[in-house]
mmCIF file with all atom_site columns, C-alpha atoms in Angstrom:
data_model
loop_
_atom_site.group_PDB
_atom_site.id
_atom_site.type_symbol
_atom_site.label_atom_id
_atom_site.label_alt_id
_atom_site.label_comp_id
_atom_site.label_asym_id
_atom_site.label_entity_id
_atom_site.label_seq_id
_atom_site.pdbx_PDB_ins_code
_atom_site.Cartn_x
_atom_site.Cartn_y
_atom_site.Cartn_z
_atom_site.occupancy
_atom_site.B_iso_or_equiv
_atom_site.pdbx_formal_charge
_atom_site.auth_seq_id
_atom_site.auth_comp_id
_atom_site.auth_asym_id
_atom_site.auth_atom_id
_atom_site.pdbx_PDB_model_num
ATOM 1   C CA . ILE A 1 1   ? -2.360  17.108  12.736  1.00 0.00 ? 1   ILE A CA 1
ATOM 2   C CA . LEU A 1 2   ? 0.351   16.817  10.094  1.00 0.00 ? 2   LEU A CA 1
ATOM 3   C CA . GLU A 1 3   ? 3.011   17.930  12.546  1.00 0.00 ? 3   GLU A CA 1
ATOM 4   C CA . TRP A 1 4   ? 1.745   15.367  15.061  1.00 0.00 ? 4   TRP A CA 1
ATOM 5   C CA . ALA A 1 5   ? 1.876   12.671  12.374  1.00 0.00 ? 5   ALA A CA 1
ATOM 6   C CA . LYS A 1 6   ? 5.369   13.673  11.319  1.00 0.00 ? 6   LYS A CA 1
ATOM 7   C CA . HIS A 1 7   ? 6.682   13.305  14.863  1.00 0.00 ? 7   HIS A CA 1
ATOM 8   C CA . ASN A 1 8   ? 4.627   10.322  16.014  1.00 0.00 ? 8   ASN A CA 1
ATOM 9   C CA . LEU A 1 9   ? 4.543   7.975   13.026  1.00 0.00 ? 9   LEU A CA 1
ATOM 10  C CA . ASP A 1 10  ? 7.445   5.621   12.458  1.00 0.00 ? 10  ASP A CA 1
ATOM 11  C CA . PHE A 1 11  ? 8.560   6.451   8.913   1.00 0.00 ? 11  PHE A CA 1
ATOM 12  C CA . ASP A 1 12  ? 11.966  6.401   7.306   1.00 0.00 ? 12  ASP A CA 1
ATOM 13  C CA . LEU A 1 13  ? 11.164  8.865   4.519   1.00 0.00 ? 13  LEU A CA 1
ATOM 14  C CA . PRO A 1 14  ? 14.422  8.357   2.566   1.00 0.00 ? 14  PRO A CA 1
ATOM 15  C CA . ARG A 1 15  ? 13.872  4.585   2.575   1.00 0.00 ? 15  ARG A CA 1
ATOM 16  C CA . ILE A 1 16  ? 10.237  4.982   1.498   1.00 0.00 ? 16  ILE A CA 1
ATOM 17  C CA . LYS A 1 17  ? 11.442  7.110   -1.413  1.00 0.00 ? 17  LYS A CA 1
ATOM 18  C CA . GLU A 1 18  ? 13.905  4.351   -2.401  1.00 0.00 ? 18  GLU A CA 1
ATOM 19  C CA . LEU A 1 19  ? 11.170  1.725   -2.362  1.00 0.00 ? 19  LEU A CA 1
ATOM 20  C CA . VAL A 1 20  ? 8.706   3.883   -4.298  1.00 0.00 ? 20  VAL A CA 1
ATOM 21  C CA . LYS A 1 21  ? 11.340  4.420   -7.009  1.00 0.00 ? 21  LYS A CA 1
ATOM 22  C CA . GLN A 1 22  ? 11.415  0.633   -7.457  1.00 0.00 ? 22  GLN A CA 1
ATOM 23  C CA . LEU A 1 23  ? 7.656   0.667   -8.010  1.00 0.00 ? 23  LEU A CA 1
ATOM 24  C CA . ASP A 1 24  ? 7.616   3.756   -10.231 1.00 0.00 ? 24  ASP A CA 1
ATOM 25  C CA . PRO A 1 25  ? 10.900  5.492   -11.130 1.00 0.00 ? 25  PRO A CA 1
ATOM 26  C CA . ALA A 1 26  ? 9.030   8.675   -12.107 1.00 0.00 ? 26  ALA A CA 1
ATOM 27  C CA . ALA A 1 27  ? 7.127   8.945   -8.803  1.00 0.00 ? 27  ALA A CA 1
ATOM 28  C CA . THR A 1 28  ? 7.903   11.536  -6.156  1.00 0.00 ? 28  THR A CA 1
ATOM 29  C CA . ILE A 1 29  ? 6.811   11.396  -2.536  1.00 0.00 ? 29  ILE A CA 1
ATOM 30  C CA . ASN A 1 30  ? 5.175   14.443  -1.016  1.00 0.00 ? 30  ASN A CA 1
ATOM 31  C CA . GLU A 1 31  ? 5.833   14.183  2.723   1.00 0.00 ? 31  GLU A CA 1
ATOM 32  C CA . HIS A 1 32  ? 2.577   15.860  3.746   1.00 0.00 ? 32  HIS A CA 1
ATOM 33  C CA . SER A 1 33  ? 0.584   13.631  1.380   1.00 0.00 ? 33  SER A CA 1
ATOM 34  C CA . LEU A 1 34  ? 2.247   10.582  2.922   1.00 0.00 ? 34  LEU A CA 1
ATOM 35  C CA . TYR A 1 35  ? 1.225   11.599  6.439   1.00 0.00 ? 35  TYR A CA 1
ATOM 36  C CA . ARG A 1 36  ? -2.335  12.420  5.330   1.00 0.00 ? 36  ARG A CA 1
ATOM 37  C CA . ALA A 1 37  ? -2.567  9.005   3.665   1.00 0.00 ? 37  ALA A CA 1
ATOM 38  C CA . VAL A 1 38  ? -1.441  7.299   6.855   1.00 0.00 ? 38  VAL A CA 1
ATOM 39  C CA . LEU A 1 39  ? -3.950  9.188   8.963   1.00 0.00 ? 39  LEU A CA 1
ATOM 40  C CA . ASN A 1 40  ? -6.784  8.255   6.562   1.00 0.00 ? 40  ASN A CA 1
ATOM 41  C CA . GLY A 1 41  ? -5.984  4.565   6.244   1.00 0.00 ? 41  GLY A CA 1
ATOM 42  C CA . TYR A 1 42  ? -3.565  1.904   7.419   1.00 0.00 ? 42  TYR A CA 1
ATOM 43  C CA . VAL A 1 43  ? 0.029   1.074   6.509   1.00 0.00 ? 43  VAL A CA 1
ATOM 44  C CA . SER A 1 44  ? 1.564   -2.365  6.917   1.00 0.00 ? 44  SER A CA 1
ATOM 45  C CA . LYS A 1 45  ? 5.374   -2.465  7.105   1.00 0.00 ? 45  LYS A CA 1
ATOM 46  C CA . GLN A 1 46  ? 7.968   -5.241  7.189   1.00 0.00 ? 46  GLN A CA 1
ATOM 47  C CA . TYR A 1 47  ? 11.505  -4.761  8.550   1.00 0.00 ? 47  TYR A CA 1
ATOM 48  C CA . ASP A 1 48  ? 14.676  -6.811  8.749   1.00 0.00 ? 48  ASP A CA 1
ATOM 49  C CA . GLU A 1 49  ? 16.464  -7.571  12.043  1.00 0.00 ? 49  GLU A CA 1
ATOM 50  C CA . SER A 1 50  ? 18.381  -4.284  11.901  1.00 0.00 ? 50  SER A CA 1
ATOM 51  C CA . GLY A 1 51  ? 15.208  -2.212  11.492  1.00 0.00 ? 51  GLY A CA 1
ATOM 52  C CA . LYS A 1 52  ? 15.596  -1.556  7.746   1.00 0.00 ? 52  LYS A CA 1
ATOM 53  C CA . LEU A 1 53  ? 12.255  -1.178  5.977   1.00 0.00 ? 53  LEU A CA 1
ATOM 54  C CA . LEU A 1 54  ? 11.906  -4.014  3.445   1.00 0.00 ? 54  LEU A CA 1
ATOM 55  C CA . GLY A 1 55  ? 8.354   -3.522  2.241   1.00 0.00 ? 55  GLY A CA 1
ATOM 56  C CA . MET A 1 56  ? 5.037   -1.821  2.853   1.00 0.00 ? 56  MET A CA 1
ATOM 57  C CA . GLY A 1 57  ? 1.503   -1.368  1.595   1.00 0.00 ? 57  GLY A CA 1
ATOM 58  C CA . TRP A 1 58  ? -1.363  1.067   2.175   1.00 0.00 ? 58  TRP A CA 1
ATOM 59  C CA . ILE A 1 59  ? -5.087  0.446   2.452   1.00 0.00 ? 59  ILE A CA 1
ATOM 60  C CA . PHE A 1 60  ? -7.737  3.159   2.431   1.00 0.00 ? 60  PHE A CA 1
ATOM 61  C CA . PRO A 1 61  ? -11.402 2.663   3.342   1.00 0.00 ? 61  PRO A CA 1
ATOM 62  C CA . ARG A 1 62  ? -14.219 4.372   1.503   1.00 0.00 ? 62  ARG A CA 1
ATOM 63  C CA . GLN A 1 63  ? -17.964 4.225   1.827   1.00 0.00 ? 63  GLN A CA 1
ATOM 64  C CA . THR A 1 64  ? -19.964 4.048   -1.389  1.00 0.00 ? 64  THR A CA 1
ATOM 65  C CA . ALA A 1 65  ? -23.733 4.038   -1.774  1.00 0.00 ? 65  ALA A CA 1
ATOM 66  C CA . LEU A 1 66  ? -23.574 0.234   -2.000  1.00 0.00 ? 66  LEU A CA 1
ATOM 67  C CA . ARG A 1 67  ? -20.972 -0.922  0.528   1.00 0.00 ? 67  ARG A CA 1
ATOM 68  C CA . LYS A 1 68  ? -17.923 -0.193  2.598   1.00 0.00 ? 68  LYS A CA 1
ATOM 69  C CA . GLN A 1 69  ? -14.900 -0.736  0.378   1.00 0.00 ? 69  GLN A CA 1
ATOM 70  C CA . ALA A 1 70  ? -11.160 -0.348  0.690   1.00 0.00 ? 70  ALA A CA 1
ATOM 71  C CA . VAL A 1 71  ? -8.405  0.148   -1.843  1.00 0.00 ? 71  VAL A CA 1
ATOM 72  C CA . ILE A 1 72  ? -4.911  -1.289  -1.532  1.00 0.00 ? 72  ILE A CA 1
ATOM 73  C CA . GLU A 1 73  ? -2.293  1.000   -3.013  1.00 0.00 ? 73  GLU A CA 1
ATOM 74  C CA . ASP A 1 74  ? 1.452   1.007   -3.491  1.00 0.00 ? 74  ASP A CA 1
ATOM 75  C CA . MET A 1 75  ? 2.347   -2.435  -2.197  1.00 0.00 ? 75  MET A CA 1
ATOM 76  C CA . ILE A 1 76  ? 6.126   -2.494  -2.420  1.00 0.00 ? 76  ILE A CA 1
ATOM 77  C CA . VAL A 1 77  ? 8.713   -5.105  -1.454  1.00 0.00 ? 77  VAL A CA 1
ATOM 78  C CA . ASP A 1 78  ? 12.385  -4.293  -1.984  1.00 0.00 ? 78  ASP A CA 1
ATOM 79  C CA . GLN A 1 79  ? 13.456  -5.984  -5.218  1.00 0.00 ? 79  GLN A CA 1
ATOM 80  C CA . GLU A 1 80  ? 16.296  -7.772  -3.395  1.00 0.00 ? 80  GLU A CA 1
ATOM 81  C CA . GLN A 1 81  ? 13.836  -9.219  -0.843  1.00 0.00 ? 81  GLN A CA 1
ATOM 82  C CA . ARG A 1 82  ? 11.132  -10.513 -3.180  1.00 0.00 ? 82  ARG A CA 1
ATOM 83  C CA . GLY A 1 83  ? 10.173  -14.174 -3.061  1.00 0.00 ? 83  GLY A CA 1
ATOM 84  C CA . LYS A 1 84  ? 10.681  -14.424 0.719   1.00 0.00 ? 84  LYS A CA 1
ATOM 85  C CA . GLY A 1 85  ? 7.035   -14.105 1.780   1.00 0.00 ? 85  GLY A CA 1
ATOM 86  C CA . LEU A 1 86  ? 7.113   -10.424 2.745   1.00 0.00 ? 86  LEU A CA 1
ATOM 87  C CA . GLY A 1 87  ? 4.385   -9.499  0.264   1.00 0.00 ? 87  GLY A CA 1
ATOM 88  C CA . GLN A 1 88  ? 2.171   -12.234 1.710   1.00 0.00 ? 88  GLN A CA 1
ATOM 89  C CA . MET A 1 89  ? 2.704   -10.893 5.241   1.00 0.00 ? 89  MET A CA 1
ATOM 90  C CA . ILE A 1 90  ? 1.922   -7.327  4.182   1.00 0.00 ? 90  ILE A CA 1
ATOM 91  C CA . LEU A 1 91  ? -1.178  -8.366  2.245   1.00 0.00 ? 91  LEU A CA 1
ATOM 92  C CA . ALA A 1 92  ? -2.458  -10.558 5.104   1.00 0.00 ? 92  ALA A CA 1
ATOM 93  C CA . ASP A 1 93  ? -2.010  -7.658  7.528   1.00 0.00 ? 93  ASP A CA 1
ATOM 94  C CA . LEU A 1 94  ? -3.864  -5.244  5.224   1.00 0.00 ? 94  LEU A CA 1
ATOM 95  C CA . LEU A 1 95  ? -6.739  -7.694  4.762   1.00 0.00 ? 95  LEU A CA 1
ATOM 96  C CA . SER A 1 96  ? -6.909  -8.341  8.509   1.00 0.00 ? 96  SER A CA 1
ATOM 97  C CA . TRP A 1 97  ? -7.207  -4.601  9.107   1.00 0.00 ? 97  TRP A CA 1
ATOM 98  C CA . ALA A 1 98  ? -9.984  -4.389  6.473   1.00 0.00 ? 98  ALA A CA 1
ATOM 99  C CA . LYS A 1 99  ? -11.965 -7.181  8.144   1.00 0.00 ? 99  LYS A CA 1
ATOM 100 C CA . LYS A 1 100 ? -11.694 -5.477  11.544  1.00 0.00 ? 100 LYS A CA 1
ATOM 101 C CA . GLU A 1 101 ? -12.958 -2.252  9.939   1.00 0.00 ? 101 GLU A CA 1
ATOM 102 C CA . GLY A 1 102 ? -16.022 -3.982  8.465   1.00 0.00 ? 102 GLY A CA 1
ATOM 103 C CA . VAL A 1 103 ? -14.881 -3.638  4.859   1.00 0.00 ? 103 VAL A CA 1
ATOM 104 C CA . GLU A 1 104 ? -16.947 -5.743  2.439   1.00 0.00 ? 104 GLU A CA 1
ATOM 105 C CA . VAL A 1 105 ? -14.872 -5.426  -0.758  1.00 0.00 ? 105 VAL A CA 1
ATOM 106 C CA . VAL A 1 106 ? -11.154 -4.779  -1.252  1.00 0.00 ? 106 VAL A CA 1
ATOM 107 C CA . GLU A 1 107 ? -9.849  -3.677  -4.610  1.00 0.00 ? 107 GLU A CA 1
ATOM 108 C CA . LEU A 1 108 ? -6.458  -2.983  -6.097  1.00 0.00 ? 108 LEU A CA 1
ATOM 109 C CA . THR A 1 109 ? -4.873  -2.391  -9.455  1.00 0.00 ? 109 THR A CA 1
ATOM 110 C CA . SER A 1 110 ? -1.599  -3.811  -10.681 1.00 0.00 ? 110 SER A CA 1
ATOM 111 C CA . GLY A 1 111 ? 0.324   -3.343  -13.900 1.00 0.00 ? 111 GLY A CA 1
ATOM 112 C CA . TRP A 1 112 ? 0.014   -6.255  -16.318 1.00 0.00 ? 112 TRP A CA 1
ATOM 113 C CA . HIS A 1 113 ? 3.782   -6.821  -16.205 1.00 0.00 ? 113 HIS A CA 1
ATOM 114 C CA . ARG A 1 114 ? 3.729   -7.588  -12.447 1.00 0.00 ? 114 ARG A CA 1
ATOM 115 C CA . THR A 1 115 ? 3.000   -11.298 -12.820 1.00 0.00 ? 115 THR A CA 1
ATOM 116 C CA . ALA A 1 116 ? 4.456   -12.310 -9.440  1.00 0.00 ? 116 ALA A CA 1
ATOM 117 C CA . ALA A 1 117 ? 2.239   -9.751  -7.703  1.00 0.00 ? 117 ALA A CA 1
ATOM 118 C CA . HIS A 1 118 ? -0.789  -11.056 -9.621  1.00 0.00 ? 118 HIS A CA 1
ATOM 119 C CA . ALA A 1 119 ? -0.031  -14.597 -8.458  1.00 0.00 ? 119 ALA A CA 1
ATOM 120 C CA . LEU A 1 120 ? 0.127   -13.360 -4.849  1.00 0.00 ? 120 LEU A CA 1
ATOM 121 C CA . TYR A 1 121 ? -3.192  -11.523 -5.138  1.00 0.00 ? 121 TYR A CA 1
ATOM 122 C CA . GLN A 1 122 ? -4.945  -14.429 -6.833  1.00 0.00 ? 122 GLN A CA 1
ATOM 123 C CA . LYS A 1 123 ? -3.567  -16.878 -4.245  1.00 0.00 ? 123 LYS A CA 1
ATOM 124 C CA . ASN A 1 124 ? -5.308  -14.704 -1.649  1.00 0.00 ? 124 ASN A CA 1
ATOM 125 C CA . GLY A 1 125 ? -8.674  -14.757 -3.391  1.00 0.00 ? 125 GLY A CA 1
ATOM 126 C CA . PHE A 1 126 ? -8.500  -11.669 -5.616  1.00 0.00 ? 126 PHE A CA 1
ATOM 127 C CA . GLN A 1 127 ? -10.043 -12.108 -9.052  1.00 0.00 ? 127 GLN A CA 1
ATOM 128 C CA . ILE A 1 128 ? -9.498  -10.069 -12.172 1.00 0.00 ? 128 ILE A CA 1
ATOM 129 C CA . HIS A 1 129 ? -12.565 -7.873  -12.461 1.00 0.00 ? 129 HIS A CA 1
ATOM 130 C CA . ASP A 1 130 ? -13.848 -7.275  -15.963 1.00 0.00 ? 130 ASP A CA 1
ATOM 131 C CA . THR A 1 131 ? -13.971 -3.515  -16.055 1.00 0.00 ? 131 THR A CA 1
ATOM 132 C CA . ALA A 1 132 ? -12.530 -0.589  -17.922 1.00 0.00 ? 132 ALA A CA 1
ATOM 133 C CA . HIS A 1 133 ? -10.319 1.073   -15.331 1.00 0.00 ? 133 HIS A CA 1
ATOM 134 C CA . MET A 1 134 ? -9.991  4.690   -16.430 1.00 0.00 ? 134 MET A CA 1
ATOM 135 C CA . LEU A 1 135 ? -7.883  7.539   -15.109 1.00 0.00 ? 135 LEU A CA 1
ATOM 136 C CA . LEU A 1 136 ? -8.027  11.257  -15.666 1.00 0.00 ? 136 LEU A CA 1
ATOM 137 C CA . LYS A 1 137 ? -5.052  13.343  -14.571 1.00 0.00 ? 137 LYS A CA 1
ATOM 138 C CA . LEU A 1 138 ? -6.131  16.796  -13.458 1.00 0.00 ? 138 LEU A CA 1
#
């Protein structure tokens, strides 16, 4: 399946790595993990006229005991392209996909310093959820 994904999915891996570095300079992309993520969810991408990838976002569904949920991860718009509506287009596409899939709740996390991203999410109906988001690195 991973070989199929590698040859049949439209991904510019070097460009994705550039964009991810803008989101998290310490992050590294594992090619096989990227293809698995795509096969298990949905990726929205925005390009310029020449075909250069300008931004993208992932959404992954999950079924809990209470409802069908989805998580938006790694929404990235090239820092030179921000403020042009690309994030709105990506987010609208991800939410449209979630509705078609019967998702009831969409969640995401965003660093406190990303105020422009927070404004985008709140403009689209997201609310800050009073919770203690905890992580454990294994």
